[in-house]
Amino acid sequence: MKRKVPPNPPPGSPTAALDWLEALPDAALVVNKRGAMMAVNTQAEALFGYGRAELIGQPVDMLVPERFRAGHAQRRSGFFAAPRPRPMGAELELYARRKDGAEFPADIALSPVAATGTIVLAVVRDITGRKQAQTALAERARSAAFSAEVGLALSRDLTLAEGLHDCAVAMVRHLDAAFGRIWLLDSTGSVLVLQASAGTHTGLDGGHSREPLDGDANIARIARERKSHLTNTPLDDPGIVDRDWIKQEGIVAFAGHPLIVEGNLVGVMAM
């Protein structure tokens, strides 16, 4: 037996003039001063994953992640105190919540419905694609700036130690790293020796200053396997020995890459 889906409010209601809601290309919600949804379009059903019967009459806050609901109520009250067409939270990154709990970044445009002044039209757009493009562009810019600074460091008339130090500094400056370190193989080819360190720890001594190539640490494994290693859970990574330091510094990720020149391993960089 199919459940009957209630239509948007009938002619004569405060929202009767909004029959064009379905013609809008984005999700649209009509919300009253109390925050209850009075009408929605098909695009809103598709975007949020709810049927119309699940939305009409319910608080619009159900479409807002819980951690933002208090602030959302305040902004809604502020809008009704001085209603005018405007983006919601122009200075904020806004997120909406689907029925399955998934969140997405959103652009939300608000406009008062002139017939009564007590209801608002909210148009919601999922901007995940835009955010991803912005992130990718920013990452490319950081990578280009890092490559340029490393190229400059290696082309200047510097000692090896000075050049490597400038490269480690560039890692911290451009790659959003808490620290940047570079190890080179010693003359025996059996030990990685720390040559440069920048960021939260600049010393070249300590427990990580010499890493045997046959050791268990990530640095040694990266060198042996000649493969990059990345983890977003460093406290659970068996190759990271100094967990107390990880906790103390608030490190949330680790990345290491082998340094290979003309097919020969020369060292490892990590951040």
PDB file of C-alpha atoms in Angstrom, residues 22-246:
ATOM      1  CA  GLU A  22       9.355  23.013  -8.589  1.00  0.00           C
ATOM      2  CA  ALA A  23      10.821  25.061 -11.426  1.00  0.00           C
ATOM      3  CA  LEU A  24      13.871  26.017  -9.372  1.00  0.00           C
ATOM      4  CA  PRO A  25      17.025  24.065 -10.301  1.00  0.00           C
ATOM      5  CA  ASP A  26      18.197  23.818  -6.677  1.00  0.00           C
ATOM      6  CA  ALA A  27      16.708  22.466  -3.480  1.00  0.00           C
ATOM      7  CA  ALA A  28      14.205  24.948  -2.071  1.00  0.00           C
ATOM      8  CA  LEU A  29      12.497  25.102   1.324  1.00  0.00           C
ATOM      9  CA  VAL A  30       9.836  27.459   2.619  1.00  0.00           C
ATOM     10  CA  VAL A  31      10.308  27.989   6.358  1.00  0.00           C
ATOM     11  CA  ASN A  32       8.195  29.952   8.831  1.00  0.00           C
ATOM     12  CA  LYS A  33       9.365  32.120  11.711  1.00  0.00           C
ATOM     13  CA  ARG A  34       9.289  29.152  14.114  1.00  0.00           C
ATOM     14  CA  GLY A  35      11.670  27.239  11.863  1.00  0.00           C
ATOM     15  CA  ALA A  36       9.108  24.724  10.562  1.00  0.00           C
ATOM     16  CA  MET A  37       9.229  23.713   6.903  1.00  0.00           C
ATOM     17  CA  MET A  38       5.987  24.625   5.128  1.00  0.00           C
ATOM     18  CA  ALA A  39       6.870  23.581   1.574  1.00  0.00           C
ATOM     19  CA  VAL A  40       9.718  21.863  -0.268  1.00  0.00           C
ATOM     20  CA  ASN A  41      10.440  20.984  -3.865  1.00  0.00           C
ATOM     21  CA  THR A  42      11.458  17.709  -5.461  1.00  0.00           C
ATOM     22  CA  GLN A  43      15.076  18.813  -5.610  1.00  0.00           C
ATOM     23  CA  ALA A  44      15.084  19.184  -1.816  1.00  0.00           C
ATOM     24  CA  GLU A  45      13.775  15.649  -1.438  1.00  0.00           C
ATOM     25  CA  ALA A  46      16.549  14.364  -3.687  1.00  0.00           C
ATOM     26  CA  LEU A  47      19.288  16.404  -2.018  1.00  0.00           C
ATOM     27  CA  PHE A  48      18.429  15.518   1.568  1.00  0.00           C
ATOM     28  CA  GLY A  49      17.088  12.002   1.035  1.00  0.00           C
ATOM     29  CA  TYR A  50      13.762  12.657   2.778  1.00  0.00           C
ATOM     30  CA  GLY A  51      10.308  12.332   1.297  1.00  0.00           C
ATOM     31  CA  ARG A  52       8.100  15.410   1.355  1.00  0.00           C
ATOM     32  CA  ALA A  53       5.896  13.864   4.047  1.00  0.00           C
ATOM     33  CA  GLU A  54       8.962  13.607   6.302  1.00  0.00           C
ATOM     34  CA  LEU A  55       9.859  17.274   5.883  1.00  0.00           C
ATOM     35  CA  ILE A  56       6.705  19.390   5.860  1.00  0.00           C
ATOM     36  CA  GLY A  57       5.875  20.583   9.365  1.00  0.00           C
ATOM     37  CA  GLN A  58       9.222  19.479  10.754  1.00  0.00           C
ATOM     38  CA  PRO A  59      11.934  21.845  12.074  1.00  0.00           C
ATOM     39  CA  VAL A  60      14.449  22.866   9.450  1.00  0.00           C
ATOM     40  CA  ASP A  61      17.141  22.203  12.054  1.00  0.00           C
ATOM     41  CA  MET A  62      16.843  18.503  11.227  1.00  0.00           C
ATOM     42  CA  LEU A  63      18.776  19.343   8.045  1.00  0.00           C
ATOM     43  CA  VAL A  64      21.592  20.991  10.028  1.00  0.00           C
ATOM     44  CA  PRO A  65      24.453  19.018  11.650  1.00  0.00           C
ATOM     45  CA  GLU A  66      23.888  18.865  15.408  1.00  0.00           C
ATOM     46  CA  ARG A  67      27.031  20.829  16.274  1.00  0.00           C
ATOM     47  CA  PHE A  68      25.724  23.817  14.284  1.00  0.00           C
ATOM     48  CA  ARG A  69      22.089  23.842  15.388  1.00  0.00           C
ATOM     49  CA  ALA A  70      22.381  26.390  18.190  1.00  0.00           C
ATOM     50  CA  GLY A  71      24.110  28.872  15.910  1.00  0.00           C
ATOM     51  CA  HIS A  72      21.628  28.180  13.120  1.00  0.00           C
ATOM     52  CA  ALA A  73      18.682  29.086  15.352  1.00  0.00           C
ATOM     53  CA  GLN A  74      20.356  32.374  16.236  1.00  0.00           C
ATOM     54  CA  ARG A  75      21.023  33.231  12.600  1.00  0.00           C
ATOM     55  CA  ARG A  76      17.418  32.392  11.689  1.00  0.00           C
ATOM     56  CA  SER A  77      16.136  34.740  14.393  1.00  0.00           C
ATOM     57  CA  GLY A  78      18.490  37.431  13.145  1.00  0.00           C
ATOM     58  CA  PHE A  79      17.180  37.046   9.617  1.00  0.00           C
ATOM     59  CA  PHE A  80      13.537  37.423  10.611  1.00  0.00           C
ATOM     60  CA  ALA A  81      14.431  40.488  12.694  1.00  0.00           C
ATOM     61  CA  ALA A  82      15.679  42.197   9.509  1.00  0.00           C
ATOM     62  CA  PRO A  83      14.500  40.123   6.524  1.00  0.00           C
ATOM     63  CA  ARG A  84      16.110  40.828   3.168  1.00  0.00           C
ATOM     64  CA  PRO A  85      17.524  38.693   0.347  1.00  0.00           C
ATOM     65  CA  ARG A  86      21.004  37.577   1.315  1.00  0.00           C
ATOM     66  CA  PRO A  87      23.305  34.568   1.613  1.00  0.00           C
ATOM     67  CA  MET A  88      23.194  32.793   4.932  1.00  0.00           C
ATOM     68  CA  GLY A  89      26.381  32.938   6.973  1.00  0.00           C
ATOM     69  CA  ALA A  90      28.339  34.827   4.318  1.00  0.00           C
ATOM     70  CA  GLU A  91      31.498  34.681   6.425  1.00  0.00           C
ATOM     71  CA  LEU A  92      31.018  31.033   7.437  1.00  0.00           C
ATOM     72  CA  GLU A  93      31.485  27.617   5.907  1.00  0.00           C
ATOM     73  CA  LEU A  94      28.008  26.088   6.052  1.00  0.00           C
ATOM     74  CA  TYR A  95      27.158  22.393   6.134  1.00  0.00           C
ATOM     75  CA  ALA A  96      23.878  20.541   5.715  1.00  0.00           C
ATOM     76  CA  ARG A  97      22.905  17.038   6.807  1.00  0.00           C
ATOM     77  CA  ARG A  98      21.193  14.330   4.788  1.00  0.00           C
ATOM     78  CA  LYS A  99      18.799  11.708   6.140  1.00  0.00           C
ATOM     79  CA  ASP A 100      21.586   9.112   6.272  1.00  0.00           C
ATOM     80  CA  GLY A 101      23.686  11.440   8.434  1.00  0.00           C
ATOM     81  CA  ALA A 102      26.114  12.407   5.673  1.00  0.00           C
ATOM     82  CA  GLU A 103      27.145  16.055   5.667  1.00  0.00           C
ATOM     83  CA  PHE A 104      27.988  18.271   2.724  1.00  0.00           C
ATOM     84  CA  PRO A 105      29.198  21.859   2.296  1.00  0.00           C
ATOM     85  CA  ALA A 106      26.372  24.099   1.191  1.00  0.00           C
ATOM     86  CA  ASP A 107      25.565  27.507  -0.190  1.00  0.00           C
ATOM     87  CA  ILE A 108      22.298  28.790   1.246  1.00  0.00           C
ATOM     88  CA  ALA A 109      20.469  31.828  -0.103  1.00  0.00           C
ATOM     89  CA  LEU A 110      17.605  33.349   1.897  1.00  0.00           C
ATOM     90  CA  SER A 111      14.800  35.540   0.667  1.00  0.00           C
ATOM     91  CA  PRO A 112      11.692  36.734   2.566  1.00  0.00           C
ATOM     92  CA  VAL A 113       8.323  35.979   0.997  1.00  0.00           C
ATOM     93  CA  ALA A 114       6.827  39.448   0.642  1.00  0.00           C
ATOM     94  CA  ALA A 115       3.203  38.316   0.978  1.00  0.00           C
ATOM     95  CA  THR A 116       3.458  37.872   4.733  1.00  0.00           C
ATOM     96  CA  GLY A 117       6.986  38.769   5.846  1.00  0.00           C
ATOM     97  CA  THR A 118       6.895  35.843   8.253  1.00  0.00           C
ATOM     98  CA  ILE A 119       8.154  33.097   5.975  1.00  0.00           C
ATOM     99  CA  VAL A 120      11.423  32.692   4.137  1.00  0.00           C
ATOM    100  CA  LEU A 121      12.507  30.890   0.986  1.00  0.00           C
ATOM    101  CA  ALA A 122      15.798  29.038   1.464  1.00  0.00           C
ATOM    102  CA  VAL A 123      17.604  27.777  -1.624  1.00  0.00           C
ATOM    103  CA  VAL A 124      20.278  25.173  -0.869  1.00  0.00           C
ATOM    104  CA  ARG A 125      23.066  24.045  -3.186  1.00  0.00           C
ATOM    105  CA  ASP A 126      25.576  21.242  -2.576  1.00  0.00           C
ATOM    106  CA  ILE A 127      29.005  22.765  -3.279  1.00  0.00           C
ATOM    107  CA  THR A 128      31.090  19.633  -2.664  1.00  0.00           C
ATOM    108  CA  GLY A 129      32.446  19.759  -6.210  1.00  0.00           C
ATOM    109  CA  ARG A 130      33.447  23.400  -5.851  1.00  0.00           C
ATOM    110  CA  LYS A 131      35.191  22.735  -2.527  1.00  0.00           C
ATOM    111  CA  GLN A 132      37.073  19.802  -4.018  1.00  0.00           C
ATOM    112  CA  ALA A 133      38.196  21.938  -6.945  1.00  0.00           C
ATOM    113  CA  GLN A 134      39.334  24.710  -4.592  1.00  0.00           C
ATOM    114  CA  THR A 135      41.254  22.205  -2.477  1.00  0.00           C
ATOM    115  CA  ALA A 136      42.917  20.679  -5.517  1.00  0.00           C
ATOM    116  CA  LEU A 137      43.879  24.140  -6.799  1.00  0.00           C
ATOM    117  CA  ALA A 138      45.340  25.100  -3.423  1.00  0.00           C
ATOM    118  CA  GLU A 139      47.300  21.843  -3.289  1.00  0.00           C
ATOM    119  CA  ARG A 140      48.728  22.447  -6.753  1.00  0.00           C
ATOM    120  CA  ALA A 141      49.725  25.963  -5.722  1.00  0.00           C
ATOM    121  CA  ARG A 142      51.451  24.671  -2.578  1.00  0.00           C
ATOM    122  CA  SER A 143      53.225  21.981  -4.554  1.00  0.00           C
ATOM    123  CA  ALA A 144      54.422  24.497  -7.139  1.00  0.00           C
ATOM    124  CA  ALA A 145      55.683  26.867  -4.452  1.00  0.00           C
ATOM    125  CA  PHE A 146      57.466  23.994  -2.699  1.00  0.00           C
ATOM    126  CA  SER A 147      59.111  22.804  -5.913  1.00  0.00           C
ATOM    127  CA  ALA A 148      60.223  26.333  -6.752  1.00  0.00           C
ATOM    128  CA  GLU A 149      61.786  26.883  -3.330  1.00  0.00           C
ATOM    129  CA  VAL A 150      63.536  23.494  -3.379  1.00  0.00           C
ATOM    130  CA  GLY A 151      64.825  24.201  -6.875  1.00  0.00           C
ATOM    131  CA  LEU A 152      66.167  27.537  -5.713  1.00  0.00           C
ATOM    132  CA  ALA A 153      67.846  25.962  -2.683  1.00  0.00           C
ATOM    133  CA  LEU A 154      69.568  23.335  -4.811  1.00  0.00           C
ATOM    134  CA  SER A 155      70.709  25.841  -7.417  1.00  0.00           C
ATOM    135  CA  ARG A 156      72.277  28.322  -5.007  1.00  0.00           C
ATOM    136  CA  ASP A 157      75.909  28.256  -3.995  1.00  0.00           C
ATOM    137  CA  LEU A 158      75.288  26.547  -0.662  1.00  0.00           C
ATOM    138  CA  THR A 159      76.884  23.743   1.275  1.00  0.00           C
ATOM    139  CA  LEU A 160      75.028  20.425   1.242  1.00  0.00           C
ATOM    140  CA  ALA A 161      73.890  20.981   4.828  1.00  0.00           C
ATOM    141  CA  GLU A 162      72.579  24.471   4.031  1.00  0.00           C
ATOM    142  CA  GLY A 163      70.744  23.292   0.923  1.00  0.00           C
ATOM    143  CA  LEU A 164      69.103  20.383   2.728  1.00  0.00           C
ATOM    144  CA  HIS A 165      68.094  22.657   5.584  1.00  0.00           C
ATOM    145  CA  ASP A 166      66.390  25.048   3.157  1.00  0.00           C
ATOM    146  CA  CYS A 167      64.558  22.060   1.623  1.00  0.00           C
ATOM    147  CA  ALA A 168      63.336  20.963   5.070  1.00  0.00           C
ATOM    148  CA  VAL A 169      62.146  24.507   5.803  1.00  0.00           C
ATOM    149  CA  ALA A 170      60.274  24.527   2.474  1.00  0.00           C
ATOM    150  CA  MET A 171      58.474  21.320   3.482  1.00  0.00           C
ATOM    151  CA  VAL A 172      57.171  22.982   6.632  1.00  0.00           C
ATOM    152  CA  ARG A 173      56.318  26.272   4.926  1.00  0.00           C
ATOM    153  CA  HIS A 174      54.486  24.968   1.873  1.00  0.00           C
ATOM    154  CA  LEU A 175      53.237  21.467   2.700  1.00  0.00           C
ATOM    155  CA  ASP A 176      51.413  22.256   5.948  1.00  0.00           C
ATOM    156  CA  ALA A 177      53.858  20.061   7.853  1.00  0.00           C
ATOM    157  CA  ALA A 178      54.618  20.242  11.562  1.00  0.00           C
ATOM    158  CA  PHE A 179      58.162  19.148  10.825  1.00  0.00           C
ATOM    159  CA  GLY A 180      60.343  18.329   7.857  1.00  0.00           C
ATOM    160  CA  ARG A 181      63.372  16.026   8.011  1.00  0.00           C
ATOM    161  CA  ILE A 182      65.866  14.641   5.539  1.00  0.00           C
ATOM    162  CA  TRP A 183      68.109  11.605   6.044  1.00  0.00           C
ATOM    163  CA  LEU A 184      70.936  10.560   3.718  1.00  0.00           C
ATOM    164  CA  LEU A 185      72.657   7.207   3.473  1.00  0.00           C
ATOM    165  CA  ASP A 186      76.110   7.171   5.007  1.00  0.00           C
ATOM    166  CA  SER A 187      79.216   6.059   3.130  1.00  0.00           C
ATOM    167  CA  THR A 188      78.606   2.424   4.084  1.00  0.00           C
ATOM    168  CA  GLY A 189      75.103   2.453   2.623  1.00  0.00           C
ATOM    169  CA  SER A 190      73.764   0.813   5.786  1.00  0.00           C
ATOM    170  CA  VAL A 191      72.673   3.747   7.962  1.00  0.00           C
ATOM    171  CA  LEU A 192      70.424   6.743   7.294  1.00  0.00           C
ATOM    172  CA  VAL A 193      71.848   9.849   8.954  1.00  0.00           C
ATOM    173  CA  LEU A 194      69.654  12.865   9.748  1.00  0.00           C
ATOM    174  CA  GLN A 195      71.055  15.824   7.806  1.00  0.00           C
ATOM    175  CA  ALA A 196      68.323  18.468   8.093  1.00  0.00           C
ATOM    176  CA  SER A 197      65.387  19.156  10.387  1.00  0.00           C
ATOM    177  CA  ALA A 198      62.893  22.038  10.509  1.00  0.00           C
ATOM    178  CA  GLY A 199      59.622  22.795  12.275  1.00  0.00           C
ATOM    179  CA  THR A 200      58.805  21.502  15.738  1.00  0.00           C
ATOM    180  CA  HIS A 201      62.213  19.891  16.157  1.00  0.00           C
ATOM    181  CA  THR A 202      65.337  21.361  14.582  1.00  0.00           C
ATOM    182  CA  GLY A 203      68.039  19.318  16.308  1.00  0.00           C
ATOM    183  CA  LEU A 204      70.030  16.718  14.413  1.00  0.00           C
ATOM    184  CA  ASP A 205      70.705  14.549  17.442  1.00  0.00           C
ATOM    185  CA  GLY A 206      68.403  12.231  19.370  1.00  0.00           C
ATOM    186  CA  GLY A 207      66.888   8.848  18.772  1.00  0.00           C
ATOM    187  CA  HIS A 208      66.111   9.412  15.098  1.00  0.00           C
ATOM    188  CA  SER A 209      69.481  10.856  14.078  1.00  0.00           C
ATOM    189  CA  ARG A 210      70.750   7.487  12.813  1.00  0.00           C
ATOM    190  CA  GLU A 211      68.404   4.863  11.427  1.00  0.00           C
ATOM    191  CA  PRO A 212      69.916   1.468  10.486  1.00  0.00           C
ATOM    192  CA  LEU A 213      68.689   0.415   7.073  1.00  0.00           C
ATOM    193  CA  ASP A 214      67.648  -2.968   8.481  1.00  0.00           C
ATOM    194  CA  GLY A 215      65.707  -1.380  11.373  1.00  0.00           C
ATOM    195  CA  ASP A 216      61.965  -1.426  12.079  1.00  0.00           C
ATOM    196  CA  ALA A 217      61.320   2.310  11.880  1.00  0.00           C
ATOM    197  CA  ASN A 218      59.301   3.717   8.996  1.00  0.00           C
ATOM    198  CA  ILE A 219      62.307   5.655   7.731  1.00  0.00           C
ATOM    199  CA  ALA A 220      64.287   2.436   7.262  1.00  0.00           C
ATOM    200  CA  ARG A 221      61.352   0.596   5.673  1.00  0.00           C
ATOM    201  CA  ILE A 222      60.727   3.431   3.214  1.00  0.00           C
ATOM    202  CA  ALA A 223      64.375   3.257   2.182  1.00  0.00           C
ATOM    203  CA  ARG A 224      64.462  -0.544   1.872  1.00  0.00           C
ATOM    204  CA  GLU A 225      61.226  -0.776  -0.092  1.00  0.00           C
ATOM    205  CA  ARG A 226      61.776   2.461  -2.017  1.00  0.00           C
ATOM    206  CA  LYS A 227      58.106   3.245  -1.496  1.00  0.00           C
ATOM    207  CA  SER A 228      56.338   6.202   0.050  1.00  0.00           C
ATOM    208  CA  HIS A 229      54.459   5.655   3.309  1.00  0.00           C
ATOM    209  CA  LEU A 230      51.493   7.669   4.573  1.00  0.00           C
ATOM    210  CA  THR A 231      49.345   7.258   7.656  1.00  0.00           C
ATOM    211  CA  ASN A 232      46.602   9.383   9.207  1.00  0.00           C
ATOM    212  CA  THR A 233      46.748   7.366  12.430  1.00  0.00           C
ATOM    213  CA  PRO A 234      50.376   7.695  13.544  1.00  0.00           C
ATOM    214  CA  LEU A 235      49.657   6.412  17.048  1.00  0.00           C
ATOM    215  CA  ASP A 236      48.600   3.084  15.536  1.00  0.00           C
ATOM    216  CA  ASP A 237      51.548   2.858  13.150  1.00  0.00           C
ATOM    217  CA  PRO A 238      54.049   0.214  14.340  1.00  0.00           C
ATOM    218  CA  GLY A 239      56.813   1.966  12.417  1.00  0.00           C
ATOM    219  CA  ILE A 240      56.533   5.074  14.606  1.00  0.00           C
ATOM    220  CA  VAL A 241      58.395   4.369  17.815  1.00  0.00           C
ATOM    221  CA  ASP A 242      58.216   7.658  19.732  1.00  0.00           C
ATOM    222  CA  ARG A 243      54.490   7.744  20.471  1.00  0.00           C
ATOM    223  CA  ASP A 244      54.928  10.051  23.461  1.00  0.00           C
ATOM    224  CA  TRP A 245      56.415  12.695  21.174  1.00  0.00           C
ATOM    225  CA  ILE A 246      53.562  12.207  18.683  1.00  0.00           C
TER     226      ILE A 246
END
